[in-house]
Tab-separated table of C-alpha atoms in Angstrom:
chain	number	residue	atom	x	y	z
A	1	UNK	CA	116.742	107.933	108.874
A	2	UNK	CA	117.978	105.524	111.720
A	3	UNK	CA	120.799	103.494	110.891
A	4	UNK	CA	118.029	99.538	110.594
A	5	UNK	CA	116.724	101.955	107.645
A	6	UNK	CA	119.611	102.854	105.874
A	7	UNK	CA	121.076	99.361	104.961
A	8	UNK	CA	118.008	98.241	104.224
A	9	UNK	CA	116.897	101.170	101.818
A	10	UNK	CA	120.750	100.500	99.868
A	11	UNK	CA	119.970	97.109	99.660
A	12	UNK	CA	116.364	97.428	98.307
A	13	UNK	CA	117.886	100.382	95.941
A	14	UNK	CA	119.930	96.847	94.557
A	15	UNK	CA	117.328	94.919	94.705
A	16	UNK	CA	115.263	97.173	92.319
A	17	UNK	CA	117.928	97.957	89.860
A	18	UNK	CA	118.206	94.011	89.703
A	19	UNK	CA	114.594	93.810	88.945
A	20	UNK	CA	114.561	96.811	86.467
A	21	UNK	CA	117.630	95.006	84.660
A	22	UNK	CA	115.738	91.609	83.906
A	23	UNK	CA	113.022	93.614	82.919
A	24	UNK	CA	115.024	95.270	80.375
A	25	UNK	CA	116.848	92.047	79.547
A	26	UNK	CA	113.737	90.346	78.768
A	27	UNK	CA	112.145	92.752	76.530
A	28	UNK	CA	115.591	92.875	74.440
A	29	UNK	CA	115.802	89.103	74.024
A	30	UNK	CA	111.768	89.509	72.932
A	31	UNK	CA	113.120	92.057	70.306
A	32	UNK	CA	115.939	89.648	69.442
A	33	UNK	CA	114.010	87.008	68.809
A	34	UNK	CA	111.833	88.808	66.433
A	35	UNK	CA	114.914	90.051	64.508
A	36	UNK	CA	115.813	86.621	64.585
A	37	UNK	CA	112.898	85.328	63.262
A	38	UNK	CA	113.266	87.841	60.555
A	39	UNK	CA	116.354	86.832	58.940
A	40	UNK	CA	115.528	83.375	58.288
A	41	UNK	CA	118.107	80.932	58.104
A	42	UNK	CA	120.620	83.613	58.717
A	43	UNK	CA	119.295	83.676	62.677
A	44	UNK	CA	122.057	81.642	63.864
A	45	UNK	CA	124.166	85.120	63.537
A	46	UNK	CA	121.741	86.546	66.654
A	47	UNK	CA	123.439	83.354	69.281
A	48	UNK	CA	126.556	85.511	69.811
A	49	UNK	CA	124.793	89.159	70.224
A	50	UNK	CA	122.577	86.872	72.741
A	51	UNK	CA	125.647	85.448	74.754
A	52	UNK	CA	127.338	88.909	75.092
A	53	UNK	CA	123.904	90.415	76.190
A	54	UNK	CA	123.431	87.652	78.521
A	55	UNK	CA	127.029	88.191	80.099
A	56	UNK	CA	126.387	92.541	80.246
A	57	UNK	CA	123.176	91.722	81.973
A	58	UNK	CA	124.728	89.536	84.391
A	59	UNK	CA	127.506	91.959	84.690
A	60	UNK	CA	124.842	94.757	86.170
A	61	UNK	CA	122.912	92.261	88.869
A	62	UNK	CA	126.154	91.399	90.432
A	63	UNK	CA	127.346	94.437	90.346
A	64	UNK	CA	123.919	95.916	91.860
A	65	UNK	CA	124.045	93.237	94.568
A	66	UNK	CA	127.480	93.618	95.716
A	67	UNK	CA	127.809	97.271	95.642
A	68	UNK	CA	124.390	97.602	97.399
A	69	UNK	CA	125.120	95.624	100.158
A	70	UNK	CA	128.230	96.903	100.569
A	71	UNK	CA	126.551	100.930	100.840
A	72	UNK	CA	124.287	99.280	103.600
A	73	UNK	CA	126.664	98.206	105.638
A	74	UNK	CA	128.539	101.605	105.110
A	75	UNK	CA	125.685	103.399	105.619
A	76	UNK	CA	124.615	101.624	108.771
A	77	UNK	CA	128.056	102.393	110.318
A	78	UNK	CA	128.552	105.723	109.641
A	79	UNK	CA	124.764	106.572	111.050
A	80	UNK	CA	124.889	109.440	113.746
A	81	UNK	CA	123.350	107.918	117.193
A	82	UNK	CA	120.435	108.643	118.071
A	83	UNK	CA	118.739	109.677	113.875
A	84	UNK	CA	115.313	110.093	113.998
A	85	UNK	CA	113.555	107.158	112.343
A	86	UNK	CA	111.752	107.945	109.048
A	87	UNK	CA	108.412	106.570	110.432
A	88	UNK	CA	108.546	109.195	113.352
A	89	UNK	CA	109.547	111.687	110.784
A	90	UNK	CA	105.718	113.583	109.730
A	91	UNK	CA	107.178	114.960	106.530
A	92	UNK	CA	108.415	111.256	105.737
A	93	UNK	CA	106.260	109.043	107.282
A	94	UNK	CA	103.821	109.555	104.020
A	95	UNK	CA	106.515	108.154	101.856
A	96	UNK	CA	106.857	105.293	104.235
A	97	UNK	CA	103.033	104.503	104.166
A	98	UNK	CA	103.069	105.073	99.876
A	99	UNK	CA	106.217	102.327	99.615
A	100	UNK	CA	104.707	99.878	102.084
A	101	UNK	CA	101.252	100.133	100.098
A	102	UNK	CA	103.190	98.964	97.055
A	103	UNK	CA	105.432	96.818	97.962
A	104	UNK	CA	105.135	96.553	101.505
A	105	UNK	CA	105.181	92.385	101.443
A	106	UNK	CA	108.608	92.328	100.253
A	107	UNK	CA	110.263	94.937	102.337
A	108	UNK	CA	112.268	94.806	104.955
A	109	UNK	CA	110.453	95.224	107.999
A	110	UNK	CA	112.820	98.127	108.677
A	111	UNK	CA	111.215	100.433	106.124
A	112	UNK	CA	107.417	99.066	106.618
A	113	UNK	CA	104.780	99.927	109.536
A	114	UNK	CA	103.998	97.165	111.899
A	115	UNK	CA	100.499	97.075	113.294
A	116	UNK	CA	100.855	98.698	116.474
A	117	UNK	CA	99.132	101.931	118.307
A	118	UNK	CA	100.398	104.984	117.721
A	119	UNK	CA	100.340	108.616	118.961
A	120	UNK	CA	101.443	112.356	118.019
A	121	UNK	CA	103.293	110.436	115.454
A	122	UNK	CA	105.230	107.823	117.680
A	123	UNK	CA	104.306	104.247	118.788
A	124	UNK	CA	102.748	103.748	121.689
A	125	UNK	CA	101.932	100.144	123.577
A	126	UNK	CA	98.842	99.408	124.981
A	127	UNK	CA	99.817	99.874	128.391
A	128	UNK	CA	99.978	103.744	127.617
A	129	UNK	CA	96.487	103.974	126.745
A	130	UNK	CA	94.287	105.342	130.305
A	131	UNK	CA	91.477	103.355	131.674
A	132	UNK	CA	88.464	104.078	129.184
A	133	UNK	CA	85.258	102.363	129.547
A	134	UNK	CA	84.097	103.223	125.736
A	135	UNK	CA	86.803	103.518	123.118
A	136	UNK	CA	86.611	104.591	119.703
A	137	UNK	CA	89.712	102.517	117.451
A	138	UNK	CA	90.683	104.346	114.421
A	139	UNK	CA	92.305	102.225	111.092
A	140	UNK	CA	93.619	104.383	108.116
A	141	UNK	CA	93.003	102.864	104.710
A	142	UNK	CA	95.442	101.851	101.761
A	143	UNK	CA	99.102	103.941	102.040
A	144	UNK	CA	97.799	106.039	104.670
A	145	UNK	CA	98.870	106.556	108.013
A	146	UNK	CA	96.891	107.616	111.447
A	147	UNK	CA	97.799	111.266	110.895
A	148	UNK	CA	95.283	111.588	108.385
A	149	UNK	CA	92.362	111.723	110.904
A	150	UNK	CA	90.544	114.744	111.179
A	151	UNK	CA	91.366	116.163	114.792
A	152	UNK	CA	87.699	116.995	114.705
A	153	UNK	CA	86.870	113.345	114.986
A	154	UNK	CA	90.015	112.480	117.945
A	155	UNK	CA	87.677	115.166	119.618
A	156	UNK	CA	84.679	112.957	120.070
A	157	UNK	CA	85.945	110.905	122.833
A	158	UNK	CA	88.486	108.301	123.975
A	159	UNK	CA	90.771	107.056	121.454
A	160	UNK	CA	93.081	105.072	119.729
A	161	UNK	CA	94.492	105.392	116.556
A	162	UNK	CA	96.262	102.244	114.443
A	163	UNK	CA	99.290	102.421	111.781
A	164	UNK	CA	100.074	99.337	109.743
A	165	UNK	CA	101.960	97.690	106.629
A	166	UNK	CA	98.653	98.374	103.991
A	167	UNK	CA	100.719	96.017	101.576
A	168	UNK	CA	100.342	93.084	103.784
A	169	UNK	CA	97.429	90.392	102.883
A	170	UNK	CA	94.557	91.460	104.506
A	171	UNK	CA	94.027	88.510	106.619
A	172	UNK	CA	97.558	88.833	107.834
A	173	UNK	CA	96.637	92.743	109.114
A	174	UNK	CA	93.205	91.430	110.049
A	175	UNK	CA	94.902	89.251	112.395
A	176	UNK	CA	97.388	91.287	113.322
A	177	UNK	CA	94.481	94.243	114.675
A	178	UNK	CA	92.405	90.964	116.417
A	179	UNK	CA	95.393	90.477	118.788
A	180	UNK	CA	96.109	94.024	119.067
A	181	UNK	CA	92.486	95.524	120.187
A	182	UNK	CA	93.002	92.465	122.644
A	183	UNK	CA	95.500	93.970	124.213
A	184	UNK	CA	94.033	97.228	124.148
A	185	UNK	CA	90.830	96.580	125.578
A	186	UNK	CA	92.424	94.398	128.533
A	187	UNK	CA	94.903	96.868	129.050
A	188	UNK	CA	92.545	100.233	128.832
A	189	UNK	CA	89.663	97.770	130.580
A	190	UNK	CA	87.013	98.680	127.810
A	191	UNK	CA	84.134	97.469	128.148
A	192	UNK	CA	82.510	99.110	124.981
A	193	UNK	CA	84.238	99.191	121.634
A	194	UNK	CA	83.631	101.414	117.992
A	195	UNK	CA	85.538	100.724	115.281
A	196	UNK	CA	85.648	103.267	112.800
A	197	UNK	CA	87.524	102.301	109.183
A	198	UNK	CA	88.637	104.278	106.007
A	199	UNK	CA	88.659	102.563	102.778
A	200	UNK	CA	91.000	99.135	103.495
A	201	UNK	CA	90.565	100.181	107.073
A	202	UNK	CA	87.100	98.573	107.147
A	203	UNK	CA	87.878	95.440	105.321
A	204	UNK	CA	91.081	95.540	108.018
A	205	UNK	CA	88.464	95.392	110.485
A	206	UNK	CA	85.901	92.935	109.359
A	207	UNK	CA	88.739	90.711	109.051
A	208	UNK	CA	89.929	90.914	112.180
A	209	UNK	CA	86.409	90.242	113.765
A	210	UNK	CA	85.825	87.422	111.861
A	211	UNK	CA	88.713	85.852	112.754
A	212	UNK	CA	88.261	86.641	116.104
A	213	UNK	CA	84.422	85.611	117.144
A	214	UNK	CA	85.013	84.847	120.444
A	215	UNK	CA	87.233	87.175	121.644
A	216	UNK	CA	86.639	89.465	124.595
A	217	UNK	CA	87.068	92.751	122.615
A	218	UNK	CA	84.969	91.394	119.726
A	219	UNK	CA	82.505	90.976	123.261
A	220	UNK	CA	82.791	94.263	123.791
A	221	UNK	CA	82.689	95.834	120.361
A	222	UNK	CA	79.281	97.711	119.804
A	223	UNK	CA	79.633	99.409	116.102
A	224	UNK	CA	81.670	99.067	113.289
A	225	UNK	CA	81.725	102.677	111.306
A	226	UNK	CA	83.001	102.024	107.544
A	227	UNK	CA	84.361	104.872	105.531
A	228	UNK	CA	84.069	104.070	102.191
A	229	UNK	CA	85.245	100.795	102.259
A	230	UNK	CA	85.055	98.522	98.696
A	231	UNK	CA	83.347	95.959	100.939
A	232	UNK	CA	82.888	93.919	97.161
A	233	UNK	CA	86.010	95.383	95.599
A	234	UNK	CA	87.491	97.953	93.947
A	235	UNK	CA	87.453	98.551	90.088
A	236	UNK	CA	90.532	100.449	89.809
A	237	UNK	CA	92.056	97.219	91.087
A	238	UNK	CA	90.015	95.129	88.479
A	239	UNK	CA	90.892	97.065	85.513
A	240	UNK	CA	94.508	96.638	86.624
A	241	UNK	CA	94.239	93.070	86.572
A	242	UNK	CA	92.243	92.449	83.824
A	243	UNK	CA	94.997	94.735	81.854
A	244	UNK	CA	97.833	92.733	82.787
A	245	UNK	CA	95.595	89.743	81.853
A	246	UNK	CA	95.545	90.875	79.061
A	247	UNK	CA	98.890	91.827	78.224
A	248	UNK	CA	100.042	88.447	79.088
A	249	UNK	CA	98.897	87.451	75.828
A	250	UNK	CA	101.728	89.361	74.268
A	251	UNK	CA	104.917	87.962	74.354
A	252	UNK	CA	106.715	91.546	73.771
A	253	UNK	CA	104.369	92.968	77.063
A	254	UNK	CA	105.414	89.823	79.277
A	255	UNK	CA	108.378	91.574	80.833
A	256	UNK	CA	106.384	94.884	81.792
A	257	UNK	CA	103.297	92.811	83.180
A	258	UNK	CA	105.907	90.761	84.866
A	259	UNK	CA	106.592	94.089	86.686
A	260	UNK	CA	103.206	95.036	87.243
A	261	UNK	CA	102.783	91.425	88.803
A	262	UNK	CA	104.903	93.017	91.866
A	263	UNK	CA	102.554	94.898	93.242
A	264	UNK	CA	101.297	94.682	97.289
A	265	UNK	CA	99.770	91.603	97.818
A	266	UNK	CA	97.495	94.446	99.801
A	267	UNK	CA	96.842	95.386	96.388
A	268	UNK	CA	95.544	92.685	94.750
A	269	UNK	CA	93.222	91.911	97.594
A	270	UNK	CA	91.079	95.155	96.740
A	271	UNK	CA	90.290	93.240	93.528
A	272	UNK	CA	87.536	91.175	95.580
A	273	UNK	CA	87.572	92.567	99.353
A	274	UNK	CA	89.764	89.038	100.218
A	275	UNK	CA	89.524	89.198	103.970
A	276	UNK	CA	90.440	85.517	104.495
A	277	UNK	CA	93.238	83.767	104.270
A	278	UNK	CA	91.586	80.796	102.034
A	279	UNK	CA	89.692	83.442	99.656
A	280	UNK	CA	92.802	83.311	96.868
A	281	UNK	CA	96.458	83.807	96.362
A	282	UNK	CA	96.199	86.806	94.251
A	283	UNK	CA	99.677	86.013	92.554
A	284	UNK	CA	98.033	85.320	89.289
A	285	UNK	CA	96.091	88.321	87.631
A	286	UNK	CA	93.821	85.773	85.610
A	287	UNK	CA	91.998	85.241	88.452
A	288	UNK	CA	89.431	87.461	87.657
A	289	UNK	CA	86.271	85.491	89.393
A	290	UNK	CA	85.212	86.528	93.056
A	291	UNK	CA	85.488	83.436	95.100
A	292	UNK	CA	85.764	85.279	98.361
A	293	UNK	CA	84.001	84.127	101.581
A	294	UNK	CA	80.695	85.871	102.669
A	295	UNK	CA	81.862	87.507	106.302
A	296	UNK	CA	78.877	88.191	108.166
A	297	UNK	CA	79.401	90.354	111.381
A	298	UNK	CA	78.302	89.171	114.863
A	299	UNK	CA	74.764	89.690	115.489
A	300	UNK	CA	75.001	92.276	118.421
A	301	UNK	CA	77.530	94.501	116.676
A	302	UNK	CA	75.694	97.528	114.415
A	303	UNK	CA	77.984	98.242	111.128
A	304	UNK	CA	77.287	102.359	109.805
A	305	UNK	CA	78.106	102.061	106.520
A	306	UNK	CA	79.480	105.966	104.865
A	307	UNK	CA	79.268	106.112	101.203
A	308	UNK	CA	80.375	109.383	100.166
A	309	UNK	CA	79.447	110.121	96.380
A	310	UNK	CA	80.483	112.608	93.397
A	311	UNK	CA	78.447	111.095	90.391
A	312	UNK	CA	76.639	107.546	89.646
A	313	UNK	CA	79.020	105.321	88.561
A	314	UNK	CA	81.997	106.946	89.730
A	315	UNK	CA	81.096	106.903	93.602
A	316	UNK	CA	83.445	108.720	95.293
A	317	UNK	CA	86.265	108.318	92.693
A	318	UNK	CA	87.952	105.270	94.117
A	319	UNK	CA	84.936	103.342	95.345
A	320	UNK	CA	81.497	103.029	94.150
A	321	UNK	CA	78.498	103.400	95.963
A	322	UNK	CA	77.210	99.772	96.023
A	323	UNK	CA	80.679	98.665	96.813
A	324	UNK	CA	80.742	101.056	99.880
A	325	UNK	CA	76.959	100.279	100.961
A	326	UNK	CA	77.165	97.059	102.769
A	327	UNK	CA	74.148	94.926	102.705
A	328	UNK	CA	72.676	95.111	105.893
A	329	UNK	CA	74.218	98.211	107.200
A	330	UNK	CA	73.198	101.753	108.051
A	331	UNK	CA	73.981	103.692	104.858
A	332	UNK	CA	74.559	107.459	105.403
A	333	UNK	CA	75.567	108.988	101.898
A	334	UNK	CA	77.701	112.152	102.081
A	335	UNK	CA	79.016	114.866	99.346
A	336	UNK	CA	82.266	114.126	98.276
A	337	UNK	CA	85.190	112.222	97.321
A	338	UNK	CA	87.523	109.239	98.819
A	339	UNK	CA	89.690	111.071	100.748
A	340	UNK	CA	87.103	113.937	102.003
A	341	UNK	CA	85.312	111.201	104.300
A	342	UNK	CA	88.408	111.560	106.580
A	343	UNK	CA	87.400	115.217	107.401
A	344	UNK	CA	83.435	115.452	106.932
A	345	UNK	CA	81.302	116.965	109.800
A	346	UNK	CA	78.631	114.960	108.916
A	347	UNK	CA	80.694	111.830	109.371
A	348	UNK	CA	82.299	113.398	112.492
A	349	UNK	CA	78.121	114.072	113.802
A	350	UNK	CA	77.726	110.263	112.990
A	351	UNK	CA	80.774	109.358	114.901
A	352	UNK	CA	79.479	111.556	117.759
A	353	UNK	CA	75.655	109.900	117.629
A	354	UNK	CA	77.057	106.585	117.904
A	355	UNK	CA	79.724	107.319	120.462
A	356	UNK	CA	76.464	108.815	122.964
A	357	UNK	CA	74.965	105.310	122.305
């Protein structure tokens, strides 16, 4: 861990012990209250537990603050020149992916993946890519990273593979890939383009087209290969808000949904596929109606849509089948779960069909 990542993991160590404590202060003034309720006219006797309370909770915050910053700035110093970054790091980079998926909006950009290229595990700029006439683009899904591609499917020709901050807003990564791929394909002088997505890889994607229409590399992208991809949301996501919904009704469970409020803004966009920046705000879990805008992809660009698929109803586990099958795209249905589309020969015979043109 380089010494940029070390301050900021202390201080974000603070930052959630701060968070944990209000949590925990909260649901003790809702118990409180309740006593307090309970004795009647004898409540007044609850102010002074209250006050003390207040003052230990306080107490712990500024403490947390204080002492956190002060281990960043400790930590920082005493870093060895020269430590290998966590995000270079294959047995860590996972973990990196997993806490930028949850909370990656709110991180430091220290400890979060910025949409760049990257290769045998290290970034890479454009510039480093050789000419390629065709190149195939590969985007990872939700707390993933590009080292989950099957090397079976790197095989299949030219290449370039993407690692981003999946807690972002969509729109913001679907903007962020737009003027990356037009680097890429001025820099590589492509003059065809495939796409291939996994899960919130294709929605990455399809965002980054649509904001894009006139670009050159939108010009010179030929197929957009989904893997999975909730292209009408995810239920998992839906449950979770409708839960917390829910739960906001309680006045004892409004300090845990509080916390469950927290999550990615990434996240939350699942609940509907949001791939626009005007589709919602996502900060408030009643919104539980899809008011998303209808992307349409450009007419001379063919979209393969994968659908792998364990049971009816349950789809692959994650997604469901009609969530996956986007209306008006090639549907190839594959065995399997979520994650097994990242390693199936027939997708890897489907990447190789439409890489041949």
């Amino acid at each position: 861990m380089d010494a940029r990542e070390r301050r900021a993991l202390a201080r974000h160590a603070g930052d959630v012990v701060e968070e944990v404590t209000t949590t925990v202060e909260d649901t003790s003034q809702v118990v409180r209250n309740r006593v307090r309720r309970g004795l009647g006219p004898f409540g007044g006797s609850m102010d002074l537990i209250d006050a003390h309370q207040a003052g230990v909770y306080t107490t712990v915050r500024a403490t947390a603050r204080v002492s956190s910053r002060a281990a960043g700035c400790a930590l920082q110093r005493s870093t060895p020149a020269g430590a290998q970054s966590v995000r270079t790091n294959p047995a860590w980079a996972p973990f990196v992916a997993g806490l930028g998926a949850a909370f990656g909006d709110r991180l430091d950009p220290a400890l979060t993946n910025e949409m760049a290229l990257w290769r045998d595990g290290r970034p890479i700029s454009a510039h480093d890519l050789p000419a390629s006439p065709a190149l195939i683009v590969f985007v990872h899904g939700l707390g993933a990273t590009e080292l989950m591609w099957d090397p079976a499917y790197l095989e299949v020709g030219p290449h370039a593979m993407v690692r981003y901050n999946t807690g972002r807003p969509i729109a913001e990564n679907g903007r962020a890939l737009a003027g990356l791929l037009a680097q890429t394909v001025d820099s590589a002088q492509v003059k065809r383009l495939i796409l291939v997505g996994h899960s919130m890889g294709g929605l990455v994607a399809r965002s980054a087209i649509a904001q894009a229409p006139d670009a050159q590399w939108v010009r010179a992208l030929s197929d957009l290969i989904t893997l999975g991809s909730p292209h009408t949301g995810a239920p998992l996501e839906r449950v979770a808000a409708r839960l917390l919904a829910f739960g906001q009704r309680s006045r004892s469970a409004a300090p845990i949904v509080r916390l469950g409020q927290r999550r990615s803004q990434g996240i939350k966009d699942l609940r509907f596929a949001a791939m626009s920046d005007g589709d919602w705000s996502g900060e408030v879990d009643a919104e539980l109606i899809d008011n998303t805008a209808v992307i349409d992809l450009p007419a001379h660009v063919s979209h393969h849509a994968v659908v792998a698929f364990l049971a009816p109803v349950v789809g692959d586990g994650i997604v469901p089948a009609s969530s996956a099958a986007h209306p008006g795209a090639q549907v190839t249905v594959v065995p399997g779960d979520h994650l097994s589309l990242l390693k199936d020969p027939q997708v890897r015979d489907l990447l190789a069909q439409v890489a041949r043109g």
